[in-house]
Amino acid sequence: MLGPVILAASRSDKMRRLVSAAPGTKQVVARFIAGETVDDVVPIVRDLSARGLEVTLDVVGEDITTVEQSYAARDAYLELIGRLKELGLGERAEMSVKLSMFGQSLKIEGSEAEGLSAEGGGGRREGGHELALSNVRPVVVAAAEIGTTVTLDAEDHTTLDSMFAIHEELRKDFPQTGCVIQAYLFRTEEDARRLAANGSRVRIVKGAYKEPASVAIQDKAEIDKAYVRIMKILMDGEGYPMIGSHDPRLIAIGQELARRAGRKLDEYEFQMLYGIRSEEQNRLAAEGHRMRVYTAYGTDWYGYFMRRLAEKPANLLFFVRSILTKG
């Protein structure tokens, strides 16, 4: 029952100020967030890479309110790609992006919207959609130039049609561009079939946003069942499945589904969050599996952090205990 409450708090400015000021927050945030700057995250990428792990990097932040902020998000990713190029780490690290950071939900009118529509390819899209597309495209181009790619993170259900449209557009020139689907949404099995048929790179996760019962499964056991059904669709399809889970049972099922589908170890991968189940990450990599660590960094960590607390009660208990012992 705590999960929905924490997710609601992730949208609250008052809770943001309260959590940020708590004495134990910095210690707990450091468990999930790799740092605030590119310089902070580079040594972590090197270390993970040296241990045979691959990385996907997320510059945290969302719910922007201005076009200028969307440009800043784009430039942060371009800076990151530049540093990866300097270090020769491009083939070990991809990028994960939230299109909300790139302006997807902004309402843009007038001549600025017309310019974005022309740049993005026209059609009936709203200005925010075109802004996100025009911002993410140079990131995808730059990533391809250093031998890596970009995955579009899924956000709440109202953003998904736009995300999938941008994914489809980017794949015309960069077919390796990935996307994320969420098992708890009723629509996801249909999305998985479409994506599996067209050969997409697809990360499946359970889902970490507060969604209404009209669009999402609410029961945890039923979400797990949906996750397994969707994994099977992806493993039997033509694409590249990316299994985003820390659940040992789902990981074992994923391995068995891959075996039944005749997939080699380099034809799918597992993904886990930075700071969670590190020993299991190392074990899977040692067994020859592709194991990618979702590594977030940046100053606007609050929303990402709160979703990590909501996903697992133990994370919340760890946070509360840290506050009490530091107070």
GROMACS .gro file of C-alpha atoms in nm:
model
  327
    1MET     CA    1   0.000   0.000   0.000
    2LEU     CA    2   0.297   0.233   0.053
    3GLY     CA    3   0.400   0.229  -0.312
    4PRO     CA    4   0.118   0.453  -0.443
    5VAL     CA    5   0.170   0.696  -0.156
    6ILE     CA    6   0.541   0.728  -0.233
    7LEU     CA    7   0.471   0.771  -0.604
    8ALA     CA    8   0.227   1.052  -0.525
    9ALA     CA    9   0.497   1.211  -0.307
   10SER     CA   10   0.738   1.200  -0.602
   11ARG     CA   11   0.526   1.476  -0.762
   12SER     CA   12   0.508   1.693  -0.451
   13ASP     CA   13   0.731   2.000  -0.421
   14LYS     CA   14   0.671   2.005  -0.045
   15MET     CA   15   0.790   1.645  -0.009
   16ARG     CA   16   1.085   1.719  -0.237
   17ARG     CA   17   1.199   1.993   0.002
   18LEU     CA   18   1.141   1.774   0.308
   19VAL     CA   19   1.327   1.472   0.171
   20SER     CA   20   1.613   1.682   0.037
   21ALA     CA   21   1.666   1.841   0.378
   22ALA     CA   22   1.657   1.513   0.575
   23PRO     CA   23   1.994   1.434   0.737
   24GLY     CA   24   2.015   1.079   0.598
   25THR     CA   25   1.908   1.154   0.244
   26LYS     CA   26   2.252   1.204   0.091
   27GLN     CA   27   2.372   0.865   0.216
   28VAL     CA   28   2.074   0.679   0.071
   29VAL     CA   29   2.066   0.872  -0.257
   30ALA     CA   30   2.430   0.775  -0.312
   31ARG     CA   31   2.319   0.412  -0.317
   32PHE     CA   32   2.106   0.467  -0.628
   33ILE     CA   33   2.259   0.777  -0.794
   34ALA     CA   34   2.613   0.754  -0.928
   35GLY     CA   35   2.690   1.123  -0.875
   36GLU     CA   36   2.589   1.466  -0.994
   37THR     CA   37   2.829   1.530  -1.285
   38VAL     CA   38   2.990   1.351  -1.579
   39ASP     CA   39   3.316   1.353  -1.384
   40ASP     CA   40   3.143   1.165  -1.101
   41VAL     CA   41   3.003   0.893  -1.324
   42VAL     CA   42   3.305   0.827  -1.550
   43PRO     CA   43   3.503   0.627  -1.288
   44ILE     CA   44   3.193   0.416  -1.223
   45VAL     CA   45   3.153   0.339  -1.594
   46ARG     CA   46   3.519   0.238  -1.606
   47ASP     CA   47   3.481   0.012  -1.302
   48LEU     CA   48   3.166  -0.157  -1.427
   49SER     CA   49   3.320  -0.207  -1.770
   50ALA     CA   50   3.634  -0.359  -1.617
   51ARG     CA   51   3.414  -0.614  -1.439
   52GLY     CA   52   3.256  -0.724  -1.766
   53LEU     CA   53   2.936  -0.527  -1.715
   54GLU     CA   54   2.773  -0.299  -1.968
   55VAL     CA   55   2.606   0.028  -1.878
   56THR     CA   56   2.312   0.244  -1.972
   57LEU     CA   57   2.341   0.602  -1.849
   58ASP     CA   58   2.050   0.822  -1.744
   59VAL     CA   59   2.090   1.194  -1.677
   60VAL     CA   60   1.812   1.225  -1.422
   61GLY     CA   61   1.544   1.489  -1.447
   62GLU     CA   62   1.189   1.521  -1.579
   63ASP     CA   63   0.882   1.746  -1.574
   64ILE     CA   64   1.061   2.040  -1.729
   65THR     CA   65   0.862   2.359  -1.786
   66THR     CA   66   1.057   2.553  -2.051
   67VAL     CA   67   1.203   2.496  -2.397
   68GLU     CA   68   1.539   2.615  -2.264
   69GLN     CA   69   1.540   2.332  -2.010
   70SER     CA   70   1.482   2.083  -2.290
   71TYR     CA   71   1.787   2.217  -2.471
   72ALA     CA   72   1.990   2.186  -2.151
   73ALA     CA   73   1.889   1.820  -2.121
   74ARG     CA   74   1.993   1.754  -2.481
   75ASP     CA   75   2.327   1.925  -2.422
   76ALA     CA   76   2.388   1.723  -2.103
   77TYR     CA   77   2.361   1.403  -2.304
   78LEU     CA   78   2.583   1.539  -2.579
   79GLU     CA   79   2.844   1.627  -2.316
   80LEU     CA   80   2.820   1.273  -2.179
   81ILE     CA   81   2.866   1.120  -2.523
   82GLY     CA   82   3.169   1.343  -2.581
   83ARG     CA   83   3.332   1.215  -2.263
   84LEU     CA   84   3.258   0.853  -2.349
   85LYS     CA   85   3.421   0.910  -2.687
   86GLU     CA   86   3.735   1.053  -2.525
   87LEU     CA   87   3.762   0.749  -2.299
   88GLY     CA   88   3.686   0.489  -2.564
   89LEU     CA   89   3.388   0.359  -2.368
   90GLY     CA   90   3.119   0.405  -2.631
   91GLU     CA   91   3.070   0.037  -2.706
   92ARG     CA   92   3.020  -0.048  -2.337
   93ALA     CA   93   2.777   0.230  -2.247
   94GLU     CA   94   2.450   0.332  -2.408
   95MET     CA   95   2.213   0.612  -2.305
   96SER     CA   96   1.862   0.599  -2.160
   97VAL     CA   97   1.652   0.912  -2.211
   98LYS     CA   98   1.317   1.030  -2.082
   99LEU     CA   99   1.143   1.230  -2.352
  100SER     CA  100   0.973   1.444  -2.087
  101MET     CA  101   1.319   1.597  -2.026
  102PHE     CA  102   1.341   1.678  -2.396
  103GLY     CA  103   1.015   1.875  -2.398
  104GLN     CA  104   0.761   1.606  -2.491
  105SER     CA  105   0.481   1.745  -2.271
  106LEU     CA  106   0.537   2.116  -2.335
  107LYS     CA  107   0.267   2.313  -2.514
  108ILE     CA  108   0.430   2.515  -2.791
  109GLU     CA  109   0.242   2.761  -3.009
  110GLY     CA  110   0.304   3.004  -3.288
  111SER     CA  111   0.607   3.023  -3.515
  112GLU     CA  112   0.820   2.815  -3.280
  113ALA     CA  113   0.577   2.523  -3.308
  114GLU     CA  114   0.569   2.557  -3.687
  115GLY     CA  115   0.947   2.538  -3.703
  116LEU     CA  116   0.953   2.228  -3.487
  117SER     CA  117   0.684   2.064  -3.699
  118ALA     CA  118   0.889   2.120  -4.013
  119GLU     CA  119   1.205   1.987  -3.848
  120GLY     CA  120   1.035   1.684  -3.702
  121GLY     CA  121   0.866   1.579  -4.023
  122GLY     CA  122   0.528   1.747  -4.003
  123GLY     CA  123   0.200   1.574  -3.935
  124ARG     CA  124  -0.055   1.625  -3.662
  125ARG     CA  125   0.182   1.613  -3.364
  126GLU     CA  126   0.172   1.876  -3.095
  127GLY     CA  127   0.472   2.104  -3.055
  128GLY     CA  128   0.607   1.918  -2.751
  129HIS     CA  129   0.627   1.595  -2.948
  130GLU     CA  130   0.821   1.766  -3.225
  131LEU     CA  131   1.046   1.943  -2.975
  132ALA     CA  132   1.133   1.611  -2.810
  133LEU     CA  133   1.205   1.453  -3.147
  134SER     CA  134   1.425   1.742  -3.259
  135ASN     CA  135   1.616   1.729  -2.928
  136VAL     CA  136   1.667   1.355  -2.910
  137ARG     CA  137   1.774   1.311  -3.271
  138PRO     CA  138   2.120   1.473  -3.232
  139VAL     CA  139   2.176   1.259  -2.922
  140VAL     CA  140   2.098   0.945  -3.122
  141VAL     CA  141   2.325   1.064  -3.405
  142ALA     CA  142   2.613   1.135  -3.167
  143ALA     CA  143   2.566   0.800  -2.992
  144ALA     CA  144   2.581   0.614  -3.324
  145GLU     CA  145   2.903   0.795  -3.411
  146ILE     CA  146   3.080   0.645  -3.107
  147GLY     CA  147   2.939   0.296  -3.161
  148THR     CA  148   2.651   0.298  -2.917
  149THR     CA  149   2.282   0.374  -2.905
  150VAL     CA  150   1.992   0.525  -2.712
  151THR     CA  151   1.691   0.368  -2.541
  152LEU     CA  152   1.373   0.570  -2.490
  153ASP     CA  153   1.245   0.520  -2.137
  154ALA     CA  154   0.873   0.468  -2.082
  155GLU     CA  155   0.693   0.716  -1.859
  156ASP     CA  156   0.328   0.742  -1.761
  157HIS     CA  157   0.068   0.600  -2.000
  158THR     CA  158  -0.035   0.938  -2.143
  159THR     CA  159   0.310   0.979  -2.304
  160LEU     CA  160   0.343   0.641  -2.468
  161ASP     CA  161   0.183   0.700  -2.809
  162SER     CA  162   0.421   0.991  -2.859
  163MET     CA  163   0.719   0.788  -2.736
  164PHE     CA  164   0.645   0.499  -2.970
  165ALA     CA  165   0.597   0.738  -3.264
  166ILE     CA  166   0.937   0.898  -3.193
  167HIS     CA  167   1.092   0.552  -3.158
  168GLU     CA  168   0.951   0.451  -3.496
  169GLU     CA  169   1.077   0.771  -3.658
  170LEU     CA  170   1.430   0.733  -3.517
  171ARG     CA  171   1.454   0.369  -3.621
  172LYS     CA  172   1.421   0.469  -3.986
  173ASP     CA  173   1.781   0.592  -3.976
  174PHE     CA  174   1.900   0.428  -3.652
  175PRO     CA  175   1.733   0.085  -3.622
  176GLN     CA  176   1.930   0.006  -3.306
  177THR     CA  177   1.734   0.269  -3.109
  178GLY     CA  178   1.559   0.097  -2.822
  179CYS     CA  179   1.243   0.156  -2.620
  180VAL     CA  180   1.089   0.044  -2.292
  181ILE     CA  181   0.759  -0.130  -2.225
  182GLN     CA  182   0.587  -0.174  -1.888
  183ALA     CA  183   0.429  -0.507  -1.794
  184TYR     CA  184   0.157  -0.360  -1.572
  185LEU     CA  185  -0.019  -0.176  -1.854
  186PHE     CA  186  -0.303  -0.353  -2.031
  187ARG     CA  187  -0.180  -0.231  -2.369
  188THR     CA  188   0.169  -0.375  -2.336
  189GLU     CA  189   0.118  -0.726  -2.476
  190GLU     CA  190  -0.005  -0.574  -2.802
  191ASP     CA  191   0.286  -0.328  -2.804
  192ALA     CA  192   0.528  -0.618  -2.741
  193ARG     CA  193   0.394  -0.817  -3.037
  194ARG     CA  194   0.434  -0.519  -3.269
  195LEU     CA  195   0.786  -0.440  -3.147
  196ALA     CA  196   0.896  -0.804  -3.154
  197ALA     CA  197   0.774  -0.840  -3.511
  198ASN     CA  198   0.968  -0.537  -3.637
  199GLY     CA  199   1.296  -0.636  -3.474
  200SER     CA  200   1.323  -0.366  -3.207
  201ARG     CA  201   1.550  -0.354  -2.905
  202VAL     CA  202   1.301  -0.366  -2.618
  203ARG     CA  203   1.352  -0.336  -2.243
  204ILE     CA  204   1.071  -0.482  -2.036
  205VAL     CA  205   1.013  -0.357  -1.681
  206LYS     CA  206   0.724  -0.401  -1.440
  207GLY     CA  207   0.642  -0.029  -1.428
  208ALA     CA  208   0.711   0.239  -1.169
  209TYR     CA  209   0.446   0.508  -1.219
  210LYS     CA  210   0.117   0.546  -1.034
  211GLU     CA  211  -0.137   0.437  -1.296
  212PRO     CA  212  -0.516   0.403  -1.262
  213ALA     CA  213  -0.692   0.067  -1.265
  214SER     CA  214  -0.848   0.160  -1.598
  215VAL     CA  215  -0.512   0.126  -1.775
  216ALA     CA  216  -0.291  -0.085  -1.548
  217ILE     CA  217  -0.295  -0.411  -1.354
  218GLN     CA  218  -0.293  -0.339  -0.981
  219ASP     CA  219  -0.222  -0.685  -0.835
  220LYS     CA  220   0.147  -0.773  -0.801
  221ALA     CA  221   0.102  -1.143  -0.881
  222GLU     CA  222  -0.091  -1.056  -1.198
  223ILE     CA  223   0.180  -0.810  -1.301
  224ASP     CA  224   0.437  -1.088  -1.268
  225LYS     CA  225   0.224  -1.316  -1.487
  226ALA     CA  226   0.196  -1.043  -1.750
  227TYR     CA  227   0.573  -0.991  -1.733
  228VAL     CA  228   0.632  -1.358  -1.814
  229ARG     CA  229   0.385  -1.353  -2.104
  230ILE     CA  230   0.555  -1.046  -2.249
  231MET     CA  231   0.902  -1.195  -2.205
  232LYS     CA  232   0.791  -1.496  -2.407
  233ILE     CA  233   0.656  -1.271  -2.685
  234LEU     CA  234   0.990  -1.088  -2.701
  235MET     CA  235   1.205  -1.401  -2.685
  236ASP     CA  236   1.003  -1.566  -2.961
  237GLY     CA  237   1.016  -1.254  -3.178
  238GLU     CA  238   1.267  -1.095  -3.415
  239GLY     CA  239   1.402  -0.826  -3.184
  240TYR     CA  240   1.651  -0.798  -2.900
  241PRO     CA  241   1.494  -0.844  -2.554
  242MET     CA  242   1.635  -0.658  -2.254
  243ILE     CA  243   1.506  -0.805  -1.928
  244GLY     CA  244   1.490  -0.529  -1.667
  245SER     CA  245   1.436  -0.706  -1.335
  246HIS     CA  246   1.597  -0.785  -0.999
  247ASP     CA  247   1.354  -1.070  -0.931
  248PRO     CA  248   1.549  -1.402  -0.922
  249ARG     CA  249   1.244  -1.598  -1.032
  250LEU     CA  250   1.178  -1.377  -1.335
  251ILE     CA  251   1.546  -1.384  -1.429
  252ALA     CA  252   1.546  -1.765  -1.418
  253ILE     CA  253   1.228  -1.775  -1.629
  254GLY     CA  254   1.389  -1.535  -1.875
  255GLN     CA  255   1.689  -1.766  -1.910
  256GLU     CA  256   1.462  -2.064  -1.974
  257LEU     CA  257   1.252  -1.875  -2.230
  258ALA     CA  258   1.569  -1.769  -2.411
  259ARG     CA  259   1.688  -2.131  -2.417
  260ARG     CA  260   1.355  -2.253  -2.555
  261ALA     CA  261   1.361  -1.982  -2.821
  262GLY     CA  262   1.710  -2.094  -2.928
  263ARG     CA  263   1.871  -1.761  -2.844
  264LYS     CA  264   2.246  -1.735  -2.794
  265LEU     CA  265   2.383  -1.546  -2.492
  266ASP     CA  266   2.452  -1.235  -2.701
  267GLU     CA  267   2.097  -1.224  -2.840
  268TYR     CA  268   1.936  -1.084  -2.526
  269GLU     CA  269   2.048  -0.921  -2.203
  270PHE     CA  270   1.960  -0.858  -1.842
  271GLN     CA  271   1.944  -0.513  -1.687
  272MET     CA  272   1.950  -0.405  -1.324
  273LEU     CA  273   1.976  -0.074  -1.143
  274TYR     CA  274   2.303   0.064  -1.014
  275GLY     CA  275   2.337  -0.016  -0.644
  276ILE     CA  276   2.094  -0.309  -0.639
  277ARG     CA  277   2.197  -0.677  -0.638
  278SER     CA  278   2.555  -0.609  -0.746
  279GLU     CA  279   2.665  -0.964  -0.666
  280GLU     CA  280   2.393  -1.103  -0.892
  281GLN     CA  281   2.503  -0.865  -1.168
  282ASN     CA  282   2.857  -0.998  -1.142
  283ARG     CA  283   2.735  -1.359  -1.136
  284LEU     CA  284   2.531  -1.325  -1.454
  285ALA     CA  285   2.820  -1.154  -1.633
  286ALA     CA  286   3.060  -1.427  -1.519
  287GLU     CA  287   2.825  -1.688  -1.668
  288GLY     CA  288   2.854  -1.516  -2.005
  289HIS     CA  289   2.527  -1.325  -2.003
  290ARG     CA  290   2.513  -0.968  -2.123
  291MET     CA  291   2.444  -0.775  -1.804
  292ARG     CA  292   2.377  -0.400  -1.826
  293VAL     CA  293   2.365  -0.169  -1.524
  294TYR     CA  294   2.118   0.120  -1.539
  295THR     CA  295   2.325   0.404  -1.395
  296ALA     CA  296   2.162   0.737  -1.315
  297TYR     CA  297   2.338   1.061  -1.228
  298GLY     CA  298   2.262   1.432  -1.206
  299THR     CA  299   2.137   1.695  -0.965
  300ASP     CA  300   1.763   1.652  -1.025
  301TRP     CA  301   1.748   1.313  -0.857
  302TYR     CA  302   1.427   1.339  -0.653
  303GLY     CA  303   1.169   1.178  -0.887
  304TYR     CA  304   1.400   0.892  -0.980
  305PHE     CA  305   1.492   0.833  -0.615
  306MET     CA  306   1.131   0.823  -0.496
  307ARG     CA  307   1.037   0.565  -0.759
  308ARG     CA  308   1.319   0.343  -0.634
  309LEU     CA  309   1.176   0.368  -0.282
  310ALA     CA  310   0.827   0.284  -0.411
  311GLU     CA  311   0.941  -0.026  -0.596
  312LYS     CA  312   1.062  -0.212  -0.286
  313PRO     CA  313   0.964  -0.165   0.080
  314ALA     CA  314   1.317  -0.254   0.193
  315ASN     CA  315   1.446   0.056   0.015
  316LEU     CA  316   1.207   0.273   0.216
  317LEU     CA  317   1.305   0.105   0.543
  318PHE     CA  318   1.671   0.161   0.460
  319PHE     CA  319   1.598   0.529   0.398
  320VAL     CA  320   1.399   0.579   0.720
  321ARG     CA  321   1.663   0.399   0.926
  322SER     CA  322   1.933   0.622   0.778
  323ILE     CA  323   1.736   0.937   0.868
  324LEU     CA  324   1.680   0.818   1.224
  325THR     CA  325   2.043   0.728   1.281
  326LYS     CA  326   2.168   1.056   1.133
  327GLY     CA  327   1.914   1.282   1.304
   0.00000   0.00000   0.00000
